[in-house]
Coordinates of C-alpha atoms in Angstrom, one line a residue:
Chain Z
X545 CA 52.2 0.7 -22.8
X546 CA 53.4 3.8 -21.1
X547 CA 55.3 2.7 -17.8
X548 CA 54.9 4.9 -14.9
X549 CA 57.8 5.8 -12.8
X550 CA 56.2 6.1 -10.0
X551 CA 54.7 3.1 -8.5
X552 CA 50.9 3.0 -9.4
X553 CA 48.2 4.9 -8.2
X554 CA 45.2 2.4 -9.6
X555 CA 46.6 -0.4 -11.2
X556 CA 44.5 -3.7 -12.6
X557 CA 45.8 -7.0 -13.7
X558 CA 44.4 -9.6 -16.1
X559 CA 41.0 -8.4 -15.1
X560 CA 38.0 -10.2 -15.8
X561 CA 34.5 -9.8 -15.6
X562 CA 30.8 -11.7 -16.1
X563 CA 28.1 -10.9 -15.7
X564 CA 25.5 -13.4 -15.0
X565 CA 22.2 -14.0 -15.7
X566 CA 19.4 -16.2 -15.9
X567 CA 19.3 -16.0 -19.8
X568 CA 23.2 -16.7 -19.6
X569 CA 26.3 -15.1 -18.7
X570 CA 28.4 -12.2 -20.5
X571 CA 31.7 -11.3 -20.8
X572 CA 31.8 -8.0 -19.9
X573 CA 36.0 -6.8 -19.6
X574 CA 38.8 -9.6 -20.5
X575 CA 42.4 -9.8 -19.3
X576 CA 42.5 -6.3 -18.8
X577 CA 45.6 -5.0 -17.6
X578 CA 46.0 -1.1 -17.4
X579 CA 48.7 0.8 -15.0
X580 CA 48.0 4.4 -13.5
X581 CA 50.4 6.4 -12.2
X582 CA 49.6 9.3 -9.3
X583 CA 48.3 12.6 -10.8
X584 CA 47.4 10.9 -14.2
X585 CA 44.2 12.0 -16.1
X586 CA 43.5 8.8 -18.1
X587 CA 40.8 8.5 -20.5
X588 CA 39.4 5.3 -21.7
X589 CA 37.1 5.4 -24.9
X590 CA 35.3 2.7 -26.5
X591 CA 32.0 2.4 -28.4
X592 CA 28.9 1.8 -26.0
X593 CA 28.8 -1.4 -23.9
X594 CA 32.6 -2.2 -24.1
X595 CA 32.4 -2.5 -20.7
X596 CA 34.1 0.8 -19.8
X597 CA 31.7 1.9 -16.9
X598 CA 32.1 -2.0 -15.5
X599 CA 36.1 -0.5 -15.1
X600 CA 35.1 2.1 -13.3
X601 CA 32.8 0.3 -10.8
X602 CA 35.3 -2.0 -10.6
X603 CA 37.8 0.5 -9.5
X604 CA 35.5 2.1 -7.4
X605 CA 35.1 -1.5 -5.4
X606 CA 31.3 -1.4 -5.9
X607 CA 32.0 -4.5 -8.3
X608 CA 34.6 -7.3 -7.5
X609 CA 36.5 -9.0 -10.7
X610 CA 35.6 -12.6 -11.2
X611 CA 39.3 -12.8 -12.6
X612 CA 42.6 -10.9 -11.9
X613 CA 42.9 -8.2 -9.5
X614 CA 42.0 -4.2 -9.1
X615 CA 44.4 -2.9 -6.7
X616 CA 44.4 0.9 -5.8
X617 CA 47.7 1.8 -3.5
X618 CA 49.2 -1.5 -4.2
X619 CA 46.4 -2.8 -2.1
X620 CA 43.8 -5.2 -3.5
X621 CA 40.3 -3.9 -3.7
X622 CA 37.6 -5.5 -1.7
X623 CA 35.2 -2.9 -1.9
X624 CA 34.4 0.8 -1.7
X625 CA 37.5 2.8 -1.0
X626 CA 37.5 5.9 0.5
X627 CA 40.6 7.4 -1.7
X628 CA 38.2 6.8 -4.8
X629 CA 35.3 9.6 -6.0
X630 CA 32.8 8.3 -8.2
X631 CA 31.0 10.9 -10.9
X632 CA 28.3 9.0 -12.6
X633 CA 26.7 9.6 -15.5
X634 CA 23.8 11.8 -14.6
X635 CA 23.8 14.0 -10.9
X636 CA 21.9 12.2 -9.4
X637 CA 21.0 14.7 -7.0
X638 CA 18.2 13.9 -4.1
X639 CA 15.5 15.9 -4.8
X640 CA 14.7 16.2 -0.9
X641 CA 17.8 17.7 -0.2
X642 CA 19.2 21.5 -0.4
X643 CA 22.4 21.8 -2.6
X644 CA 24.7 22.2 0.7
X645 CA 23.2 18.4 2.0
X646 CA 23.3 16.7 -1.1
X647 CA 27.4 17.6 -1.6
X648 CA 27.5 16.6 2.0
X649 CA 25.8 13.2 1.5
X650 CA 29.6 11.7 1.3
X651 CA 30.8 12.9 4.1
X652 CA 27.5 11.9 6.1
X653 CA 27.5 8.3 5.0
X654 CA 31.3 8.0 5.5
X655 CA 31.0 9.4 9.1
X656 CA 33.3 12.4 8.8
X657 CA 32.9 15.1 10.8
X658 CA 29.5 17.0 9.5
X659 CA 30.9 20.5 10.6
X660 CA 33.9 20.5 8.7
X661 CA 32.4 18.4 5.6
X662 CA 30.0 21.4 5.8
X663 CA 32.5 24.1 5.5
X664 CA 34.5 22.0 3.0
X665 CA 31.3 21.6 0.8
X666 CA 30.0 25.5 1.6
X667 CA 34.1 26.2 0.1
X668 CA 33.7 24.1 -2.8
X669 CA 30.1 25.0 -4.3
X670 CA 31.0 28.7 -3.5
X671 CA 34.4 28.2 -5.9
X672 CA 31.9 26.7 -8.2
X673 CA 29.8 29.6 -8.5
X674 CA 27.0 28.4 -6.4
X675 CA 27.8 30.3 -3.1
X676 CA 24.1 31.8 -2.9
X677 CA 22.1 28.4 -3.5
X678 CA 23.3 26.5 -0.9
X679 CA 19.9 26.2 0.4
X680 CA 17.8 26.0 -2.8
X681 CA 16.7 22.9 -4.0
X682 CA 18.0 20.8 -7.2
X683 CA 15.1 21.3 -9.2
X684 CA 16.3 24.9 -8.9
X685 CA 19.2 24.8 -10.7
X686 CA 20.2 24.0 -14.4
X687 CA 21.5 20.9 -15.7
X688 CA 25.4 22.2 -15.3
X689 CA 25.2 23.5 -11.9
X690 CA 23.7 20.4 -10.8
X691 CA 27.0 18.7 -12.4
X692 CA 28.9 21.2 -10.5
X693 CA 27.0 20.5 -7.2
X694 CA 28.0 16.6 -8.1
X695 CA 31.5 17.3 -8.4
X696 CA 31.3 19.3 -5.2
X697 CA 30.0 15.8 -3.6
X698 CA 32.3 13.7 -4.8
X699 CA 35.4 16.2 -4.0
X700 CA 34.4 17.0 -0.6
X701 CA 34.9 13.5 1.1
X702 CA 38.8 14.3 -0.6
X703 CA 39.2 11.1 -3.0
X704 CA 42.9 10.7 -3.9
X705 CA 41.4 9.5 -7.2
X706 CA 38.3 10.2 -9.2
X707 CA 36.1 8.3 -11.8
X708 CA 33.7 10.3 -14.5
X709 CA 31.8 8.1 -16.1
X710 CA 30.6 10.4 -18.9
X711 CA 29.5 13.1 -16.5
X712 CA 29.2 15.7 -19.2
X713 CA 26.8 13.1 -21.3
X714 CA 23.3 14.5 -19.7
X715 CA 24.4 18.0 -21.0
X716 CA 24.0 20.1 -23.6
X717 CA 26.9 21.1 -25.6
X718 CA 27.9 24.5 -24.8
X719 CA 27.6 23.6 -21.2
X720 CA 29.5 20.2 -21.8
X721 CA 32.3 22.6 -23.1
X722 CA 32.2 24.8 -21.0
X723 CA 32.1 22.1 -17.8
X724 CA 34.3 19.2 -18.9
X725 CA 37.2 22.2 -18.8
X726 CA 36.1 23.3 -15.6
X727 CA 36.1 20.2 -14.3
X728 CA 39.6 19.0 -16.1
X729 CA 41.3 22.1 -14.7
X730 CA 40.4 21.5 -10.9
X731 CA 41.2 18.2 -10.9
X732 CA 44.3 18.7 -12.6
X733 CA 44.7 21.4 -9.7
X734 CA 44.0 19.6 -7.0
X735 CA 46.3 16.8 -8.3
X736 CA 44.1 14.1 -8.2
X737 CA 44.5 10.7 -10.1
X738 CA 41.4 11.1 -12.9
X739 CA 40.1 8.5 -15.0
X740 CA 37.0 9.5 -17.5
X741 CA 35.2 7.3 -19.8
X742 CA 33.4 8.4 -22.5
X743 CA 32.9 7.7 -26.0
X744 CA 33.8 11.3 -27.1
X745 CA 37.2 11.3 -28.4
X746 CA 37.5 14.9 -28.5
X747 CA 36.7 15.2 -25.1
X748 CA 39.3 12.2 -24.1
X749 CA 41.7 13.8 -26.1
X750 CA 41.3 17.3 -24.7
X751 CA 41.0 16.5 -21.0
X752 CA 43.6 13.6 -20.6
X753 CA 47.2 13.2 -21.2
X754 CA 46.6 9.5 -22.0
X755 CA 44.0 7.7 -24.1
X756 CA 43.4 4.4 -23.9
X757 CA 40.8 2.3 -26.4
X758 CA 38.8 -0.3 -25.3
X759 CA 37.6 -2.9 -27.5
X760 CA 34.4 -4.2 -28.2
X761 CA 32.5 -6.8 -26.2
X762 CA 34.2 -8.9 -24.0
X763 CA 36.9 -5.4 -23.2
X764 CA 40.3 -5.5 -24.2
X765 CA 42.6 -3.0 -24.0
X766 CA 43.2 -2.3 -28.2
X767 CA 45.7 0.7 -27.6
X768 CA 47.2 2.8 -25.0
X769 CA 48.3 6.5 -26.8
X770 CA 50.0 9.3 -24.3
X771 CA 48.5 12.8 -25.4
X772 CA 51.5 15.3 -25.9
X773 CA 51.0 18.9 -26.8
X774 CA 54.1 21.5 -28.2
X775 CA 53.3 23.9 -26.0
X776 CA 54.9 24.5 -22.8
X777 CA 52.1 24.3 -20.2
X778 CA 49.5 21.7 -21.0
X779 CA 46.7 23.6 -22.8
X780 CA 43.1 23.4 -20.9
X781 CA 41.0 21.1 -22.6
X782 CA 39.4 24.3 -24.2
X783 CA 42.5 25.3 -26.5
X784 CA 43.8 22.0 -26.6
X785 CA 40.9 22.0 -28.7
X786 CA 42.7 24.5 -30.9
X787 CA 45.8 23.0 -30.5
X788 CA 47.3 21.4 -34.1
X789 CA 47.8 18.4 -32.3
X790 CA 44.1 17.7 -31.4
X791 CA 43.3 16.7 -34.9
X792 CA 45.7 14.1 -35.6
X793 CA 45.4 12.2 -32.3
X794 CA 41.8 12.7 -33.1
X795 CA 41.6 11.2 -36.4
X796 CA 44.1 8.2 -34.8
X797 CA 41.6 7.7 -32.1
X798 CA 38.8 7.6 -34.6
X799 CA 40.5 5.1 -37.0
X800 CA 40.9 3.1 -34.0
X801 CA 37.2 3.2 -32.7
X802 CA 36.3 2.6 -36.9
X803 CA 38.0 -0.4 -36.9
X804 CA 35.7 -2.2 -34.4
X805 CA 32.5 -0.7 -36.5
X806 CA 33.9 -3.0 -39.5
X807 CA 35.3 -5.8 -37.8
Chain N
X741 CA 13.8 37.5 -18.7
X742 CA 11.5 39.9 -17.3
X743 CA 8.6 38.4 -14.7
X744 CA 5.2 39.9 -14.2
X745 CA 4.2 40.0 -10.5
X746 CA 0.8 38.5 -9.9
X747 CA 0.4 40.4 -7.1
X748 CA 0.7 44.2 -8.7
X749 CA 0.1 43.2 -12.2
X750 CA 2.3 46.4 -13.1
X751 CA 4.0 46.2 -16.5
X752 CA 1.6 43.5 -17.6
X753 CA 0.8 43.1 -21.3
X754 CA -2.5 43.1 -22.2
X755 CA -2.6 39.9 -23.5
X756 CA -1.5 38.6 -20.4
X757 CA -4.2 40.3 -18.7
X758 CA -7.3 39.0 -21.2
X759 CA -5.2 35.2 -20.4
X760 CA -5.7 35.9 -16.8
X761 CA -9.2 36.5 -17.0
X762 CA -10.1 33.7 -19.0
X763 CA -8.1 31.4 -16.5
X764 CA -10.0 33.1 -13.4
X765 CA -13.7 32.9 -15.5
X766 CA -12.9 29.0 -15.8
X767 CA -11.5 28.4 -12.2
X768 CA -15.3 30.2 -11.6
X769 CA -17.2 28.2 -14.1
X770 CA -16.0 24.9 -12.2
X771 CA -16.8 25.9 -8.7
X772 CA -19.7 27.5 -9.9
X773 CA -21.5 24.0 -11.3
X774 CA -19.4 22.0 -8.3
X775 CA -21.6 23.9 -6.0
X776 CA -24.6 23.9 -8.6
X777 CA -24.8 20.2 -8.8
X778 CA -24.7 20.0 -4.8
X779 CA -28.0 22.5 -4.9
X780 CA -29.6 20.1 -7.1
X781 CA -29.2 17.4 -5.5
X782 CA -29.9 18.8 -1.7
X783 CA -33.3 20.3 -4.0
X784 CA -34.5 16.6 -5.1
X785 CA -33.8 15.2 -2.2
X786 CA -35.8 18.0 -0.3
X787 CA -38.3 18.1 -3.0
X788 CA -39.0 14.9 -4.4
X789 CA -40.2 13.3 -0.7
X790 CA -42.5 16.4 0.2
X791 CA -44.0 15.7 -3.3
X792 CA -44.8 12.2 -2.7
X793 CA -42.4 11.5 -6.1
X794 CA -40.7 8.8 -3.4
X795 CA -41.3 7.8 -0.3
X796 CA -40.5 9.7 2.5
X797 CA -40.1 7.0 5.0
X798 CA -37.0 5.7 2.8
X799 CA -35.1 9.0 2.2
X800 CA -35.9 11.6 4.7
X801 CA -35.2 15.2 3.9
X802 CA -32.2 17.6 4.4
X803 CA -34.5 19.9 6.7
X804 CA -34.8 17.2 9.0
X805 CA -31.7 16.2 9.9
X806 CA -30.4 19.4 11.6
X807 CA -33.3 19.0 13.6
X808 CA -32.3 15.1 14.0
X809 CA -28.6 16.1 14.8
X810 CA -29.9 18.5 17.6
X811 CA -32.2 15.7 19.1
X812 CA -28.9 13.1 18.8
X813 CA -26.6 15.5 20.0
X814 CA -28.6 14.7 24.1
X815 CA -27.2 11.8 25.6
X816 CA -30.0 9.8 27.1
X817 CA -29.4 6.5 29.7
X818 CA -30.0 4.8 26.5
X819 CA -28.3 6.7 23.9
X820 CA -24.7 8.1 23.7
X821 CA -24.6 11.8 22.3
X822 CA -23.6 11.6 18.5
X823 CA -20.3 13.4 19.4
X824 CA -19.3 10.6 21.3
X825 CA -19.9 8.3 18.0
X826 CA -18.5 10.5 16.0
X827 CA -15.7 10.6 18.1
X828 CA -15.4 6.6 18.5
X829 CA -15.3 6.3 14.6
X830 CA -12.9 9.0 13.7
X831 CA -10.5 7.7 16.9
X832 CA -11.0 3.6 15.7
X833 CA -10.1 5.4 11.8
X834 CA -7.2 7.1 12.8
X835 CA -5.9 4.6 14.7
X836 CA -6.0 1.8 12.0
X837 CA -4.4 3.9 9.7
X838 CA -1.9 5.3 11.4
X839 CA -1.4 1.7 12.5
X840 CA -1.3 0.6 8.4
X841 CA 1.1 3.1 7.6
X842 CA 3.4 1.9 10.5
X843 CA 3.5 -1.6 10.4
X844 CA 3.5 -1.3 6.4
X845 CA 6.1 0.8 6.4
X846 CA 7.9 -1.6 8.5
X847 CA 7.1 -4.5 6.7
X848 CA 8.1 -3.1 3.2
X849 CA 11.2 -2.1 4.6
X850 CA 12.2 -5.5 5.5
X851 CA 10.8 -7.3 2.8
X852 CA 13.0 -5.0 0.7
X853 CA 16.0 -6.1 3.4
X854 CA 15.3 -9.6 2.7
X855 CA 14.2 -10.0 -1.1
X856 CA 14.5 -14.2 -1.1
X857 CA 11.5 -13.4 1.9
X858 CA 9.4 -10.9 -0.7
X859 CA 9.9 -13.5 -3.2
X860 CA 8.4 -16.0 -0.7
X861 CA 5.7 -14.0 0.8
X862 CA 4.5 -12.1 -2.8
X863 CA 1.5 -14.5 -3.5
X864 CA 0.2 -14.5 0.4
X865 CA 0.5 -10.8 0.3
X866 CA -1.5 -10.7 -3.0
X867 CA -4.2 -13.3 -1.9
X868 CA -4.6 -11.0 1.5
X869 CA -5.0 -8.3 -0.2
X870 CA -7.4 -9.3 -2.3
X871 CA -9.9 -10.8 0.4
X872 CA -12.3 -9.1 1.3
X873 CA -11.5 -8.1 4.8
X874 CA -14.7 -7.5 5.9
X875 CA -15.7 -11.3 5.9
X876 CA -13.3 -11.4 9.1
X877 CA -15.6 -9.2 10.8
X878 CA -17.8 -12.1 13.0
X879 CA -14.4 -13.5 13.8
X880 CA -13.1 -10.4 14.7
X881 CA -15.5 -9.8 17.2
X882 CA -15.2 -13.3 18.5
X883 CA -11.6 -12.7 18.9
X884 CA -11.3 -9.1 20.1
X885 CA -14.5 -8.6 21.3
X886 CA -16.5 -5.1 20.4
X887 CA -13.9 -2.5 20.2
X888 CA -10.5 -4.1 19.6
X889 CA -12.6 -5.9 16.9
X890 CA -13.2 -2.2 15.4
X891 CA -9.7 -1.2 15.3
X892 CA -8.5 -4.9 14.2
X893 CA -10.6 -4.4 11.2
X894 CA -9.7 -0.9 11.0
X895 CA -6.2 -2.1 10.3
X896 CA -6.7 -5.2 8.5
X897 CA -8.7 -3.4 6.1
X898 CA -5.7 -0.8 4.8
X899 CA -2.6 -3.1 6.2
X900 CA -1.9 -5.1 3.1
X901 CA -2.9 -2.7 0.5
X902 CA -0.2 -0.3 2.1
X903 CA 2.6 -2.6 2.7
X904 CA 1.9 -3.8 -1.2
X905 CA 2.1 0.0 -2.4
X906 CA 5.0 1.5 -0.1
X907 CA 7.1 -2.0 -1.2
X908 CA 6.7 -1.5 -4.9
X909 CA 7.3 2.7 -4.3
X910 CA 10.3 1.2 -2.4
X911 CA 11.3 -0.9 -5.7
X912 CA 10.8 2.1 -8.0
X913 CA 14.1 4.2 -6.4
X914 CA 16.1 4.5 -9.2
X915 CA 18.9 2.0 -8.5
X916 CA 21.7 5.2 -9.6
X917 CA 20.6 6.9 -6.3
X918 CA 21.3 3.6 -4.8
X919 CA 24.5 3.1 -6.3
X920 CA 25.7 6.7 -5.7
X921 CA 25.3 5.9 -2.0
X922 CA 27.5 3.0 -2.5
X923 CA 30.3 4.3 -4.6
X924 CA 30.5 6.5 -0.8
X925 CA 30.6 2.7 1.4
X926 CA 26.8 2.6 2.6
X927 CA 25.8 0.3 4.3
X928 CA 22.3 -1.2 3.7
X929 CA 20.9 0.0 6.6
X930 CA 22.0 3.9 5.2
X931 CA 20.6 3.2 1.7
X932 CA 17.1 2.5 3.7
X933 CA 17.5 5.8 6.1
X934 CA 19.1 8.2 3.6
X935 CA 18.1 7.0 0.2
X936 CA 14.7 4.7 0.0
X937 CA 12.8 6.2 3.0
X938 CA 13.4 10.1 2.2
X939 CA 13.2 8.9 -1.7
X940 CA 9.2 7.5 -1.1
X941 CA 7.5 10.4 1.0
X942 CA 5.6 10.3 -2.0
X943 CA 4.4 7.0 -1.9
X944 CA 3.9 7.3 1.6
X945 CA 1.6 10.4 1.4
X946 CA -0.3 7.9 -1.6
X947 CA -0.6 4.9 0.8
X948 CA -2.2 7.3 3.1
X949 CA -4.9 8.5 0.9
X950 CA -6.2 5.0 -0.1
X951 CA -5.6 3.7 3.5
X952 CA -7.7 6.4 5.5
X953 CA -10.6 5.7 3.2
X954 CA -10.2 2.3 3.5
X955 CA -9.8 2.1 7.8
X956 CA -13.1 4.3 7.4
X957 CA -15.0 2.0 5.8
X958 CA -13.1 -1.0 8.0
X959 CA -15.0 0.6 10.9
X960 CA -18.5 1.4 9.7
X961 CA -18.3 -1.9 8.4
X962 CA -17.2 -3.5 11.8
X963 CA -19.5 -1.0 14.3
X964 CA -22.9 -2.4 11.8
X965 CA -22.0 -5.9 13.5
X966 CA -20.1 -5.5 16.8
X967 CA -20.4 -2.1 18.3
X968 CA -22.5 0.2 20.8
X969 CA -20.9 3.0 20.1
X970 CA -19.9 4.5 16.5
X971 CA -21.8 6.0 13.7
X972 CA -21.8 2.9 11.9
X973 CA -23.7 1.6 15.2
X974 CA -26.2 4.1 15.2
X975 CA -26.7 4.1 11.3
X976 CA -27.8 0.1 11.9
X977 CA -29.7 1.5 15.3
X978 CA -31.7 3.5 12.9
X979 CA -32.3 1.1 10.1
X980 CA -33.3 -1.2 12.8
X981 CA -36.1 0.9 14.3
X982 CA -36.7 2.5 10.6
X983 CA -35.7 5.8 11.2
X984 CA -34.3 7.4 8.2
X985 CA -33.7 10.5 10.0
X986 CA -31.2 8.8 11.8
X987 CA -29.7 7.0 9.5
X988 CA -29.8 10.0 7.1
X989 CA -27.5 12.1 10.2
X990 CA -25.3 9.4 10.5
X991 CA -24.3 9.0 7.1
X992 CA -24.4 13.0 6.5
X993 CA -21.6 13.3 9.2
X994 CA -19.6 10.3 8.2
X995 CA -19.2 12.6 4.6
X996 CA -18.0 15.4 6.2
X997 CA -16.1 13.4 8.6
X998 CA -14.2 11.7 5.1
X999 CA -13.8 15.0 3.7
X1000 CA -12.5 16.6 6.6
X1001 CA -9.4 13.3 6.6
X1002 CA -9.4 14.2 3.0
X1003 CA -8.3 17.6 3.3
X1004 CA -5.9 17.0 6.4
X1005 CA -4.4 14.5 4.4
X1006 CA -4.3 17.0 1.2
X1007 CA -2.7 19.7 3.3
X1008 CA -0.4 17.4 4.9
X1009 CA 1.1 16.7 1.6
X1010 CA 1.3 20.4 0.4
X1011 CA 3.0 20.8 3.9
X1012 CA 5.4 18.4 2.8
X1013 CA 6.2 18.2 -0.9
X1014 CA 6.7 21.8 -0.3
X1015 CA 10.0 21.1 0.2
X1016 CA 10.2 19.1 -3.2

């Protein structure tokens, strides 16, 4: 496992989780242990229901472990945190809202002050390319503006660290593309700690500088594998794309995710 | 993408145009027999009497009632002007279900605070709803006397029915919108106010519809037993002395008093889903 210099950002040790139900209970994530450093984009892949989105929530403090401990700052995590943005998988978007009061709905719930939240937001979807819809309503706007108008939400109440729980997954593909760089290059500009599940391995291994693989039900962390490209500046997730590397850490990945079809 | 305006209809294809008029020829076509069936009707009912098909003394004609309105519209010593039982039906209506959208708003809400007290209170709520209210109406009037009794029955009549629809619209928020609002730190009390309330305006505008209906037919009910005032009152008054006339005006105005609440209602949600 990659050992951050730094001490971590988001770290989680021996994590477990159940669920529980009337049927019976399920092991959802098992002595997972996974270390973040500050300013990491992390990706964690794993086939569907590996419990990667329970990681998230648990992160996010939404969910408390029934084993082990999450701790963001050093600082255990009893429930949600303000330094932690949440993208889920679809926007999510009220429909009774304008654009400029939905990305505010953070900021309104958290108690910050509405006139700045408002100019933060107004900045934000205006960088985005939504400056003149601030006051049109979602079911105006396409499937990837709405994304962008959820990224606006979760940026404005300024998380030190964001979760994406597939955000692109509602998408079509060119937009997916076209959005998961957008998105991977403001976060890597804003410097903010990223985590992104998915089960797309080319779009872990584009957007993040470290993969790691979740196994299947109960969650274990299989493999933890740092992305490294040649060239100088790290490539946006577009030409990483192109990038030789892309297909061999690719075809590891997928060897790795194969695996768990078989056995 | 190039966009036709309606309004001009410059630049339209011809196709477009022949679409148009079709659409337009079968928007006519509909009001056309809505008002044809009306005719009909008003015709027979006219026509069938005067012919001595059926018994006047049981129908009555449309030709008599304006002349029955204008006789009801005096107040005697011994009658009330039909205005003012007009106006004591629509006020004892609008008060029930104004009252049935409050209190079953409030109620929903906190049986979706509490769910262990939903869980408890699901087959009492299911029982009342299914009673038929209008056995209550004798007790009623023991209890409240003549006009609380009208606006107790008013309310019972929609109250359960409401609180039963605006808790399941309640239930049907989809729990992402919730958990979104918590990923931010809401509190319970913010889910309610920012997410479930603002989430059901459609539910509520629902509830509304069957409830206003429902308190209208609560007070007719209720003003045939206990009132001296109402047009359910002076539908009974009529049957009583066996004027049709009467009875005929009475329940002539009571349709246009329910479609009148109908279209309030309708353009109330146009007003509001507007924004949608």
């Amino acid at each position: 496992m990659a050992a951050p210099a730094a001490s971590p950002k988001v770290e989680l040790r021996n994590v477990n989780l159940r669920y529980f139900g009337i049927e019976g209970e399920t092991e959802a994530l098992k002595d997972v242990s996974i270390s973040i450093a500050p300013g990491e984009f992390v990706a964690i892949i794993g086939q569907s229901g590996c419990g990667k989105s329970t990681l998230l929530s648990l992160i996010s403090g939404i969910l408390l472990p029934t084993g082990g401990a999450v701790l963001v700052d050093g600082k255990p995590v009893t429930g949600p945190n303000r330094k932690v943005g949440y993208m889920l998988q679809q926007d999510y978007l009220f429909e009774w809202r304008t654009i400029l009061e939905n990305a505010v709905l953070g900021a309104e719930i958290q108690g910050a002050d509405m006139a700045k939240a408002s100019a933060r937001a107004t900045a934000l979807l205006t960088r985005y390319g939504l400056g003149q819809f601030l006051h049109h309503l979602p079911r105006q706007l396409s499937g990837g503006m709405r994304q962008r108008v959820a990224l606006a939400r979760t940026l404005c109440t300024e998380p030190d660290i964001v979760l994406l729980d597939e955000p692109f997954a509602a998408l079509d593909s060119q937009t997916r593309l076209a959005l998961s760089d957008e998105v991977a290059v403001i976060l890597r500009r804003e410097r903010k700690t990223a985590i992104l599940v998915t089960h797309d391995i080319g779009e872990a291994v584009s957007m993040a500088e470290r993969v790691i693989v979740l196994s299947r039900r109960p969650g274990r962390v299989k493999s933890d594998h740092a992305i490294r490209f040649a060239a100088a500046a790290r490539p946006t997730p577009l030409a990483a794309r192109n990038a030789p590397e892309f297909n061999d850490y690719f075809n590891t990945l997928w060897q790795e995710l194969e695996v768990h079809v078989e056995g | 993408m190039s966009k036709v305006d309606t309004l001009t209809l410059a630049g339209a294809s011809p196709q477009y145009l022949a679409w148009l008029a079709r659409e337009r020829r079968g928007q006519r076509v509909v009001r056309g027999t809505q008002l044809a069936i009306l005719l009909v009707f008003l015709v027979l009912w006219e026509v069938l009497p005067k012919a001595l098909i059926v018994n006047p003394v049981l129908t009555s004609y449309p030709s008599a009632l304006w002349p029955t309105f204008l006789e009801l519209l005096k107040s005697t010593p011994q009658q009330a002007s039909i205005l003012v039982h007009t106006w004591a039906t629509v006020l004892a209506t609008v008060l029930g279900f104004t009252g049935a959208m409050v209190l079953g708003t409030a109620v929903a809400a906190t049986l979706w605070w509490w769910n262990a007290l939903y869980k408890v209170l699901d087959p009492y709520l299911v029982v009342a709803n299914a009673m038929p209210k209008t056995a209550f109406v004798p007790i009623f009037y023991i209890w409240l006397g003549a006009t609380l009794s009208i606006y107790g029955m008013s309310l019972a009549i929609s109250v359960f029915i409401t609180i039963l629809m605006i808790y399941s619209g309640f239930q049907g928020i989809d729990p992402n919108k919730i958990k979104l609002a918590q990923t931010f730190g809401a509190t319970k009390g913010q889910i309610l106010r920012k997410v479930v309330l603002p989430g059901s305006v459609p539910t509520l505008l629902a509830a509304l519809k069957v409830n206003a209906g429902l308190s209208l037919v609560g007070v007719v009910v209720g003003e045939f037993q206990s009132a001296n005032l109402g047009l359910g009152y002076l539908i009974q008054y009529g049957a009583q002395i066996f004027k049709m006339n009467i009875v005929m005006t009475g329940i002539t105005i009571l349709a246009i008093v329910s479609s009148l609440m109908y279209l309030a209602i309708s353009w109330l949600e146009t007003a509001v889903m507007r924004r949608r």
